[in-house]
């Protein structure tokens, strides 16, 4: 039998999709039948990964795509499963990560007019007016499969959207009767649906930017995510090295620049103070950043000239957005940086000026490194986040991939993991918590030989649906080390409140309903769900041994390890 569901599987297989992260329901008999048939007849289809929680499913696809650039499929159940994707939809959209999502629709016939017609009570309950509307504002493309005959065309078109800059998730729906409809296989060549080619900047703009940077005393590049394409990092290192340009990361979600490069000037998040390097810069090139600075607390000098290169310089999904840039270019960062580097081969470089700039930034860099070393020294009876992170860094090595969802410790993890290589740290680029567990599973499926370390807050661990994550990690052999920065609750909302009301009632209230006392046995949850190695650490002197044992469990026993590390109470 060749149905619309067979065609969808065939299209996904043709498109090189490796996994279907699935949470099935009564909308999927045709798909389950088609999968079983393909297996019985030894027809190749993507591997199905059973995901007991939809947000985890979408986070898996997100993680896989982050490492490979390739969209994977997520299959969910009608409006209910679509709603359960929850914040993962926001995360994929904000991070511009390609994901293919398919959900069934309730049958549209009730008297047995077609195969798939209503035969269960839920089919009346799940028939809603606008299922696609639930997620439309987050999707790059959404459509309904209305006939089996063009399923492959629509799947390939949706993936073309997902893989074209700015990338993002796409959403297809299909009713039971349509997914059951028989048809003939249609030949399709994925080469006919290429992603849009990377866009360069105009040559005149290239010359102007190089000229402006050469004339500047303290030129600075601010970026958040150009390192999503590792080729862009190589180009950036080359460009900055030749002209002596500093690099400041703002809310980085990937490794954009090696932290050990003397031109690296650190990373700024929601720190409530002015960034010195940003204030001193006289020319700022913002490349791939949604939030290059937060003007109420930290901004460039009024005299600084500002330019933007971004795949999405208008920030089209953000109703309010503005920085005072007089030059804006919609372009692919790696392509634009390669153009800037090519320009350097054609113009005379003022080496003395470049050397002056390099020395200036190298001095700041050394000061920063010394300060970080001071912060990570152990001291007192309580484990500090800096010390904990340094212990992890020393043991996991430079090639391990860090999955950072540390929230109020995001910057600590970023600073003290001090990644030198592109692709060795990923942060949640959206803001809907609970991404890291699923993301780690997806990443491990994409790169089974790498070591993955999830570093998360305790609240975030709970958001990540750890019972699902650890059950899946065992079932699909995707072990990773999880370090929980346990401050017994949600510190971030406390910070947010005190930043707006420093002297209010909240500042004097002992309890803001943000703490988790007594906390759950976090590592025990992982043991119960997936046989993880569990360890609770409360004293600084136990950290090194705990990390070592955890890593051994991950690397030698191929099982997850969860270290529940108690920090100072929020
Ligand atoms: C899905 C979702 N719900 C709520 C929030 C609001 N929120 C932001 S940070 C935070 C606390 C996170 O707690 P934890 O992971 O323990 O980190 P900590 O703040 O303690 O460092 C919350 C609840 C959010 N960002 N996403
Ligand atoms: Mg916390």
Short mmCIF file of C-alpha atoms in Angstrom, two decimals, residues 382-383 385 406-409 457-460 462-463 484-498 506-520 522 565-570:
data_model
loop_
_atom_site.label_atom_id
_atom_site.label_comp_id
_atom_site.label_asym_id
_atom_site.label_seq_id
_atom_site.Cartn_x
_atom_site.Cartn_y
_atom_site.Cartn_z
CA UNK A 382 30.27 26.27 49.90
CA UNK A 383 30.83 25.27 46.30
CA UNK A 385 29.71 28.16 40.52
CA UNK A 406 22.79 27.72 33.54
CA UNK A 407 20.47 30.77 33.74
CA UNK A 408 21.98 33.06 36.40
CA UNK A 409 25.16 31.05 35.88
CA UNK A 457 20.06 25.39 36.86
CA UNK A 458 18.00 23.25 39.22
CA UNK A 459 14.79 24.91 38.08
CA UNK A 460 15.79 24.36 34.48
CA UNK A 462 12.87 20.37 36.34
CA UNK A 463 11.61 22.22 33.24
CA UNK A 484 22.96 20.81 38.20
CA UNK A 485 23.77 24.22 39.65
CA UNK A 486 21.48 23.73 42.61
CA UNK A 487 20.73 26.97 44.41
CA UNK A 488 17.41 25.53 45.62
CA UNK A 489 15.11 27.46 43.36
CA UNK A 490 14.70 30.20 40.80
CA UNK A 491 17.24 32.94 41.35
CA UNK A 492 16.59 34.76 38.06
CA UNK A 493 13.14 36.15 38.97
CA UNK A 494 14.63 37.43 42.23
CA UNK A 495 17.33 39.27 40.25
CA UNK A 496 14.69 40.67 37.90
CA UNK A 497 12.60 41.94 40.81
CA UNK A 498 15.50 43.55 42.67
CA UNK A 506 10.25 42.27 47.89
CA UNK A 507 13.80 43.24 48.81
CA UNK A 508 12.92 42.79 52.49
CA UNK A 509 10.69 39.74 52.13
CA UNK A 510 12.35 36.54 53.18
CA UNK A 511 10.22 34.41 50.89
CA UNK A 512 9.39 35.34 47.30
CA UNK A 513 7.87 31.94 46.47
CA UNK A 514 10.90 31.16 44.35
CA UNK A 515 12.63 28.52 46.43
CA UNK A 516 12.38 24.73 46.28
CA UNK A 517 12.95 23.85 49.92
CA UNK A 518 13.24 20.99 50.51
CA UNK A 519 14.49 20.25 46.99
CA UNK A 520 13.71 17.05 45.09
CA UNK A 522 17.35 15.46 41.27
CA UNK A 565 25.80 20.23 43.20
CA UNK A 566 24.60 22.41 46.07
CA UNK A 567 25.61 26.06 45.78
CA UNK A 568 24.80 28.96 48.04
CA UNK A 569 21.03 29.23 48.58
CA UNK A 570 19.40 31.76 46.29
#
